[in-house]
mmCIF file of C-alpha atoms and ligand atoms in Angstrom:
data_model
loop_
_atom_site.group_PDB
_atom_site.id
_atom_site.type_symbol
_atom_site.label_atom_id
_atom_site.label_comp_id
_atom_site.label_asym_id
_atom_site.label_seq_id
_atom_site.Cartn_x
_atom_site.Cartn_y
_atom_site.Cartn_z
ATOM 1 C CA MET X 1 -6.100 -19.189 52.269
ATOM 2 C CA ARG X 2 -4.985 -21.862 49.860
ATOM 3 C CA ILE X 3 -7.365 -24.520 48.631
ATOM 4 C CA LEU X 4 -5.884 -27.618 46.979
ATOM 5 C CA PHE X 5 -8.099 -29.926 44.887
ATOM 6 C CA ALA X 6 -6.163 -33.118 45.557
ATOM 7 C CA GLY X 7 -8.625 -35.246 43.622
ATOM 8 C CA THR X 8 -11.537 -34.431 41.242
ATOM 9 C CA GLY X 9 -12.952 -37.769 40.078
ATOM 10 C CA ALA X 10 -16.050 -39.797 40.933
ATOM 11 C CA ALA X 11 -15.982 -43.126 42.769
ATOM 12 C CA GLU X 12 -14.268 -45.178 40.037
ATOM 13 C CA GLY X 13 -11.590 -42.589 39.149
ATOM 14 C CA TRP X 14 -10.800 -41.621 35.632
ATOM 15 C CA PRO X 15 -9.621 -43.717 33.872
ATOM 16 C CA ALA X 16 -11.815 -45.994 35.888
ATOM 17 C CA LEU X 17 -10.263 -48.974 37.508
ATOM 18 C CA PHE X 18 -11.400 -51.644 35.082
ATOM 19 C CA CYS X 19 -12.893 -49.524 32.279
ATOM 20 C CA GLU X 20 -12.137 -49.666 28.621
ATOM 21 C CA CYS X 21 -14.654 -47.080 27.383
ATOM 22 C CA ASP X 22 -13.499 -44.457 24.763
ATOM 23 C CA VAL X 23 -13.028 -41.640 27.230
ATOM 24 C CA CYS X 24 -11.067 -43.797 29.668
ATOM 25 C CA MET X 25 -8.854 -44.920 26.763
ATOM 26 C CA LYS X 26 -8.424 -41.263 25.721
ATOM 27 C CA ALA X 27 -7.519 -40.267 29.285
ATOM 28 C CA ARG X 28 -4.860 -43.067 29.394
ATOM 29 C CA ALA X 29 -3.408 -41.709 26.154
ATOM 30 C CA LEU X 30 -3.643 -37.969 26.865
ATOM 31 C CA ARG X 31 -2.988 -38.108 30.700
ATOM 32 C CA GLY X 32 -2.427 -34.596 32.267
ATOM 33 C CA LYS X 33 -5.662 -33.075 33.509
ATOM 34 C CA ASN X 34 -7.665 -36.029 32.251
ATOM 35 C CA ILE X 35 -6.375 -38.194 35.024
ATOM 36 C CA ARG X 36 -8.712 -37.858 37.992
ATOM 37 C CA THR X 37 -8.243 -39.486 41.368
ATOM 38 C CA ARG X 38 -11.053 -39.597 44.087
ATOM 39 C CA SER X 39 -12.216 -36.238 45.247
ATOM 40 C CA SER X 40 -10.975 -34.193 48.365
ATOM 41 C CA ILE X 41 -9.848 -30.743 49.128
ATOM 42 C CA HIS X 42 -7.129 -29.461 51.590
ATOM 43 C CA ILE X 43 -7.277 -26.039 53.041
ATOM 44 C CA ASP X 44 -3.857 -24.685 54.249
ATOM 45 C CA GLU X 45 -2.687 -28.163 55.494
ATOM 46 C CA GLU X 46 -5.099 -27.489 58.403
ATOM 47 C CA LEU X 47 -8.505 -28.781 57.225
ATOM 48 C CA LYS X 48 -9.443 -31.424 54.834
ATOM 49 C CA VAL X 49 -12.779 -32.461 53.319
ATOM 50 C CA ASP X 50 -13.243 -36.184 52.730
ATOM 51 C CA TRP X 51 -10.891 -39.037 53.168
ATOM 52 C CA PRO X 52 -10.828 -40.909 49.855
ATOM 53 C CA PRO X 53 -8.864 -44.157 49.071
ATOM 54 C CA ASP X 54 -6.414 -42.046 47.038
ATOM 55 C CA THR X 55 -5.260 -40.079 50.090
ATOM 56 C CA TYR X 56 -1.799 -41.765 50.135
ATOM 57 C CA LEU X 57 -1.373 -41.035 46.434
ATOM 58 C CA HIS X 58 -2.197 -37.373 47.244
ATOM 59 C CA VAL X 59 0.374 -37.250 50.031
ATOM 60 C CA LEU X 60 3.031 -38.334 47.564
ATOM 61 C CA GLN X 61 1.799 -36.266 44.630
ATOM 62 C CA TYR X 62 1.519 -32.941 46.555
ATOM 63 C CA ASN X 63 4.119 -33.624 49.227
ATOM 64 C CA LEU X 64 1.549 -33.273 52.006
ATOM 65 C CA ASN X 65 2.090 -33.723 55.712
ATOM 66 C CA LEU X 66 -1.124 -35.199 57.098
ATOM 67 C CA ALA X 67 0.188 -34.948 60.689
ATOM 68 C CA LYS X 68 -0.559 -31.235 60.362
ATOM 69 C CA ILE X 69 -4.213 -31.682 59.569
ATOM 70 C CA LYS X 70 -6.391 -30.771 62.529
ATOM 71 C CA TYR X 71 -9.899 -30.965 61.086
ATOM 72 C CA LEU X 72 -11.369 -33.580 58.783
ATOM 73 C CA PHE X 73 -14.903 -33.075 57.539
ATOM 74 C CA ILE X 74 -16.538 -36.050 55.825
ATOM 75 C CA THR X 75 -19.514 -35.533 53.470
ATOM 76 C CA HIS X 76 -20.854 -39.130 53.551
ATOM 77 C CA SER X 77 -19.808 -42.780 53.815
ATOM 78 C CA HIS X 78 -19.550 -43.696 50.187
ATOM 79 C CA TYR X 79 -16.164 -45.310 49.901
ATOM 80 C CA ASP X 80 -14.752 -42.704 47.476
ATOM 81 C CA HIS X 81 -15.273 -40.139 50.300
ATOM 82 C CA LEU X 82 -14.447 -42.252 53.307
ATOM 83 C CA HIS X 83 -11.815 -45.013 53.349
ATOM 84 C CA PRO X 84 -11.512 -45.408 57.171
ATOM 85 C CA ASP X 85 -8.892 -48.130 57.346
ATOM 86 C CA ASP X 86 -6.164 -45.640 56.423
ATOM 87 C CA LEU X 87 -6.916 -43.794 59.663
ATOM 88 C CA LEU X 88 -5.319 -46.765 61.479
ATOM 89 C CA MET X 89 -1.963 -45.654 60.110
ATOM 90 C CA ARG X 90 -2.159 -42.730 62.501
ATOM 91 C CA GLN X 91 -0.592 -44.739 65.431
ATOM 92 C CA ALA X 92 2.679 -46.296 66.401
ATOM 93 C CA PRO X 93 4.477 -48.136 64.920
ATOM 94 C CA PHE X 94 2.960 -47.021 61.641
ATOM 95 C CA ALA X 95 3.338 -43.330 62.464
ATOM 96 C CA HIS X 96 5.794 -41.515 64.827
ATOM 97 C CA MET X 97 4.226 -37.983 65.111
ATOM 98 C CA ARG X 98 6.017 -35.020 66.635
ATOM 99 C CA SER X 99 2.986 -33.578 68.270
ATOM 100 C CA SER X 100 0.156 -35.190 70.138
ATOM 101 C CA ASN X 101 -2.396 -32.971 68.559
ATOM 102 C CA PRO X 102 -5.668 -34.980 67.929
ATOM 103 C CA LEU X 103 -7.339 -35.154 64.510
ATOM 104 C CA ASN X 104 -11.000 -33.922 64.884
ATOM 105 C CA ILE X 105 -13.282 -35.736 62.487
ATOM 106 C CA TYR X 106 -16.822 -34.539 61.724
ATOM 107 C CA GLY X 107 -19.628 -36.235 59.924
ATOM 108 C CA SER X 108 -23.123 -37.708 60.103
ATOM 109 C CA GLN X 109 -23.905 -40.601 62.501
ATOM 110 C CA ASP X 110 -23.562 -42.953 59.468
ATOM 111 C CA VAL X 111 -19.988 -41.651 58.862
ATOM 112 C CA ILE X 112 -18.971 -41.864 62.479
ATOM 113 C CA ASN X 113 -20.315 -45.481 62.773
ATOM 114 C CA CYS X 114 -18.217 -46.425 59.718
ATOM 115 C CA ILE X 115 -15.084 -44.976 61.292
ATOM 116 C CA LEU X 116 -15.766 -46.665 64.641
ATOM 117 C CA LYS X 117 -16.195 -49.959 62.936
ATOM 118 C CA ALA X 118 -12.843 -49.652 61.289
ATOM 119 C CA VAL X 119 -10.732 -48.191 64.024
ATOM 120 C CA GLY X 120 -12.217 -49.504 67.296
ATOM 121 C CA GLU X 121 -11.244 -47.088 70.083
ATOM 122 C CA PRO X 122 -10.729 -43.661 68.375
ATOM 123 C CA SER X 123 -8.797 -42.082 71.266
ATOM 124 C CA LYS X 124 -6.000 -44.676 70.944
ATOM 125 C CA ILE X 125 -5.096 -43.199 67.595
ATOM 126 C CA GLY X 126 -5.673 -39.548 68.580
ATOM 127 C CA LEU X 127 -9.074 -39.182 66.834
ATOM 128 C CA ILE X 128 -11.861 -37.066 68.212
ATOM 129 C CA LEU X 129 -15.151 -37.919 66.461
ATOM 130 C CA LYS X 130 -18.049 -35.581 66.380
ATOM 131 C CA VAL X 131 -21.519 -36.389 64.956
ATOM 132 C CA LEU X 132 -23.081 -33.484 63.029
ATOM 133 C CA GLU X 133 -26.723 -33.112 62.233
ATOM 134 C CA PRO X 134 -27.860 -31.082 59.260
ATOM 135 C CA PHE X 135 -27.868 -27.344 59.863
ATOM 136 C CA GLU X 136 -25.483 -27.571 62.835
ATOM 137 C CA THR X 137 -22.889 -24.802 63.202
ATOM 138 C CA ILE X 138 -19.607 -25.495 64.912
ATOM 139 C CA LYS X 139 -16.214 -23.813 65.397
ATOM 140 C CA ALA X 140 -12.992 -25.558 64.331
ATOM 141 C CA GLY X 141 -9.915 -23.376 64.839
ATOM 142 C CA SER X 142 -10.412 -20.296 62.772
ATOM 143 C CA PHE X 143 -13.273 -21.945 60.872
ATOM 144 C CA ARG X 144 -16.899 -21.668 61.470
ATOM 145 C CA ILE X 145 -18.683 -24.542 59.708
ATOM 146 C CA MET X 146 -22.384 -25.206 58.986
ATOM 147 C CA SER X 147 -23.510 -28.647 57.733
ATOM 148 C CA LEU X 148 -26.162 -28.715 55.043
ATOM 149 C CA PRO X 149 -28.268 -31.805 53.954
ATOM 150 C CA ALA X 150 -27.242 -33.033 50.455
ATOM 151 C CA ASN X 151 -29.680 -34.312 47.828
ATOM 152 C CA HIS X 152 -27.748 -37.570 47.457
ATOM 153 C CA ASP X 153 -28.101 -41.060 48.838
ATOM 154 C CA PRO X 154 -31.456 -41.318 50.656
ATOM 155 C CA LYS X 155 -30.158 -44.347 52.540
ATOM 156 C CA GLN X 156 -27.898 -42.179 54.720
ATOM 157 C CA THR X 157 -27.502 -38.629 55.903
ATOM 158 C CA CYS X 158 -25.206 -36.925 53.348
ATOM 159 C CA LEU X 159 -23.805 -33.515 54.281
ATOM 160 C CA LEU X 160 -22.427 -30.498 52.435
ATOM 161 C CA TYR X 161 -20.368 -27.841 54.247
ATOM 162 C CA LEU X 162 -20.343 -24.140 54.414
ATOM 163 C CA LEU X 163 -16.850 -23.178 55.685
ATOM 164 C CA GLU X 164 -16.157 -19.600 56.785
ATOM 165 C CA SER X 165 -12.661 -18.395 57.909
ATOM 166 C CA LYS X 166 -10.880 -15.087 57.881
ATOM 167 C CA GLY X 167 -13.619 -13.338 55.961
ATOM 168 C CA ASN X 168 -13.845 -16.095 53.227
ATOM 169 C CA VAL X 169 -16.891 -18.321 52.677
ATOM 170 C CA ILE X 170 -16.518 -21.575 50.873
ATOM 171 C CA LEU X 171 -19.440 -23.910 49.898
ATOM 172 C CA TYR X 172 -18.392 -27.528 49.570
ATOM 173 C CA GLY X 173 -21.425 -28.733 47.438
ATOM 174 C CA HIS X 174 -20.862 -32.391 46.393
ATOM 175 C CA ASP X 175 -21.926 -35.125 46.292
ATOM 176 C CA SER X 176 -25.435 -33.646 45.639
ATOM 177 C CA GLY X 177 -28.083 -33.218 43.068
ATOM 178 C CA TRP X 178 -29.991 -29.906 42.818
ATOM 179 C CA PHE X 179 -30.073 -28.370 46.311
ATOM 180 C CA PRO X 180 -33.235 -28.867 48.448
ATOM 181 C CA GLU X 181 -35.270 -25.789 49.057
ATOM 182 C CA GLU X 182 -34.103 -25.632 52.760
ATOM 183 C CA ILE X 183 -30.489 -25.234 51.596
ATOM 184 C CA TRP X 184 -31.385 -22.346 49.332
ATOM 185 C CA ARG X 185 -33.218 -20.609 52.186
ATOM 186 C CA ARG X 186 -30.225 -21.078 54.582
ATOM 187 C CA LEU X 187 -27.800 -19.816 51.933
ATOM 188 C CA GLU X 188 -29.758 -16.676 51.144
ATOM 189 C CA SER X 189 -28.083 -14.583 53.827
ATOM 190 C CA TRP X 190 -24.589 -15.582 52.791
ATOM 191 C CA ARG X 191 -22.248 -14.148 50.216
ATOM 192 C CA LEU X 192 -20.015 -16.915 48.880
ATOM 193 C CA ASP X 193 -16.424 -16.511 47.835
ATOM 194 C CA LEU X 194 -15.850 -20.017 46.462
ATOM 195 C CA VAL X 195 -18.513 -22.448 45.376
ATOM 196 C CA ILE X 196 -17.625 -26.094 44.700
ATOM 197 C CA LEU X 197 -20.300 -28.003 42.758
ATOM 198 C CA ASP X 198 -21.027 -31.546 41.670
ATOM 199 C CA CYS X 199 -20.615 -32.158 37.886
ATOM 200 C CA THR X 200 -20.458 -35.972 37.942
ATOM 201 C CA THR X 201 -22.765 -36.621 34.963
ATOM 202 C CA GLY X 202 -21.033 -34.071 32.634
ATOM 203 C CA ALA X 203 -22.815 -33.936 29.256
ATOM 204 C CA PHE X 204 -25.903 -35.565 30.779
ATOM 205 C CA SER X 205 -28.550 -33.645 32.737
ATOM 206 C CA SER X 206 -29.204 -34.842 36.264
ATOM 207 C CA ARG X 207 -31.051 -33.186 39.160
ATOM 208 C CA GLY X 208 -31.137 -35.997 41.774
ATOM 209 C CA TYR X 209 -28.079 -37.671 43.388
ATOM 210 C CA HIS X 210 -25.504 -35.791 41.167
ATOM 211 C CA MET X 211 -25.624 -32.959 38.601
ATOM 212 C CA GLY X 212 -24.270 -32.288 35.112
ATOM 213 C CA LEU X 213 -23.151 -29.242 33.238
ATOM 214 C CA LYS X 214 -26.611 -27.934 32.647
ATOM 215 C CA GLU X 215 -27.445 -27.889 36.371
ATOM 216 C CA VAL X 216 -24.060 -26.428 37.417
ATOM 217 C CA ILE X 217 -24.573 -23.583 34.998
ATOM 218 C CA GLU X 218 -28.177 -23.126 36.180
ATOM 219 C CA MET X 219 -27.066 -23.231 39.832
ATOM 220 C CA ARG X 220 -24.546 -20.428 39.350
ATOM 221 C CA ARG X 221 -27.174 -18.258 37.660
ATOM 222 C CA GLN X 222 -29.588 -18.815 40.553
ATOM 223 C CA MET X 223 -26.974 -18.012 43.105
ATOM 224 C CA LEU X 224 -26.116 -14.795 41.259
ATOM 225 C CA SER X 225 -29.802 -13.834 41.019
ATOM 226 C CA LYS X 226 -30.271 -14.429 44.773
ATOM 227 C CA ASN X 227 -27.185 -12.342 45.508
ATOM 228 C CA MET X 228 -25.439 -15.181 47.238
ATOM 229 C CA ALA X 229 -22.677 -14.821 44.630
ATOM 230 C CA ASP X 230 -21.352 -11.916 42.532
ATOM 231 C CA LYS X 231 -18.804 -11.355 39.851
ATOM 232 C CA ASP X 232 -15.957 -12.073 42.263
ATOM 233 C CA THR X 233 -17.331 -15.428 43.450
ATOM 234 C CA ILE X 234 -15.180 -18.277 42.122
ATOM 235 C CA PHE X 235 -17.254 -21.278 40.860
ATOM 236 C CA VAL X 236 -15.580 -24.713 40.481
ATOM 237 C CA ALA X 237 -17.158 -27.836 39.088
ATOM 238 C CA THR X 238 -15.665 -31.165 40.261
ATOM 239 C CA HIS X 239 -16.277 -34.930 40.950
ATOM 240 C CA PHE X 240 -16.313 -35.854 37.245
ATOM 241 C CA SER X 241 -17.125 -39.224 35.942
ATOM 242 C CA HIS X 242 -16.082 -40.909 32.610
ATOM 243 C CA ASN X 243 -19.837 -41.683 32.143
ATOM 244 C CA GLY X 244 -20.270 -37.874 31.706
ATOM 245 C CA LEU X 245 -18.183 -38.398 28.441
ATOM 246 C CA LEU X 246 -16.386 -35.048 28.465
ATOM 247 C CA LEU X 247 -12.616 -34.904 28.814
ATOM 248 C CA HIS X 248 -11.016 -32.000 30.644
ATOM 249 C CA GLU X 249 -10.521 -29.582 27.618
ATOM 250 C CA GLU X 250 -14.219 -30.175 26.565
ATOM 251 C CA LEU X 251 -15.535 -29.614 30.080
ATOM 252 C CA SER X 252 -13.274 -26.622 30.615
ATOM 253 C CA SER X 253 -14.363 -24.908 27.304
ATOM 254 C CA LYS X 254 -18.101 -25.433 28.000
ATOM 255 C CA LEU X 255 -17.788 -24.201 31.544
ATOM 256 C CA ILE X 256 -15.439 -21.208 31.293
ATOM 257 C CA SER X 257 -17.772 -19.225 29.099
ATOM 258 C CA GLU X 258 -20.359 -19.623 31.903
ATOM 259 C CA GLY X 259 -17.867 -18.269 34.551
ATOM 260 C CA ILE X 260 -17.113 -21.779 36.022
ATOM 261 C CA GLU X 261 -13.759 -23.437 36.270
ATOM 262 C CA ALA X 262 -13.535 -27.244 35.622
ATOM 263 C CA ALA X 263 -11.398 -28.602 38.463
ATOM 264 C CA TYR X 264 -8.452 -30.899 37.783
ATOM 265 C CA ASP X 265 -6.213 -32.819 40.136
ATOM 266 C CA GLY X 266 -3.698 -30.302 41.654
ATOM 267 C CA LEU X 267 -5.764 -27.228 40.997
ATOM 268 C CA THR X 268 -5.149 -24.636 43.718
ATOM 269 C CA ILE X 269 -7.184 -21.565 44.502
ATOM 270 C CA GLU X 270 -6.092 -18.690 46.662
ATOM 271 C CA LEU X 271 -8.597 -16.652 48.563
HETATM 272 ZN ZN1 ZN J 301 -18.692 -39.431 45.376
HETATM 273 ZN ZN1 ZN J 302 -14.531 -45.475 31.271
HETATM 274 ZN ZN1 ZN J 303 -21.663 -40.294 46.990
#
């Protein structure tokens, strides 16, 4: 199984759209792994998590064929995770697809409402929408997925996803602050192969809404101590913001000594 981190930035990207702060200026000068588009992962061209406004850029950058994606899981309706208008391009004359396979989209009621508002009748563009409640388990192809309630925007239901396929278990853990107790209880019986965590606030500590380096490091330790993870579990921090102040090399050097990889656009992980 191949996991592609297509984007690894927070809502405003890095360099941020209109920003002239020191670390955005440095990212513009250094480029490379300091350039972060809005966050999403692809698993084997079959499953995708989140639909950011940079999806078209990702198609170009990684030579992706979105017609192959069967399952799209959306964490929440913040626009860096859900840009529903681009879904309208999945119909003639904008797209001429070789198969009539539908795209199955999963998310909270808030997410599904957002998509319906943008696309009108989903079946006309081959979309099948499914509302997920927290702690619901569903099957999608070879995947078994459990939704988990994030500690994020209290104005809507924000979900994290536990994805299991072919003996591998992946936790998609952002956007979220420190996990609520009910998530910890649910995860206790699992052994995770890949853990993807929110490190939006970088150098600054944060336990609500998002997390920073300190919390990501603490979360890994807690997962190890609860035997949800072991020495073979891969930890990846992502969704970085310029307001966290640390460029890629700084993030990477602080995290790697703690057994955590700092994601960058284009990172791939094989499980
Ligand atoms: Zn976000
Ligand atoms: Zn900036
Ligand atoms: Zn968010």
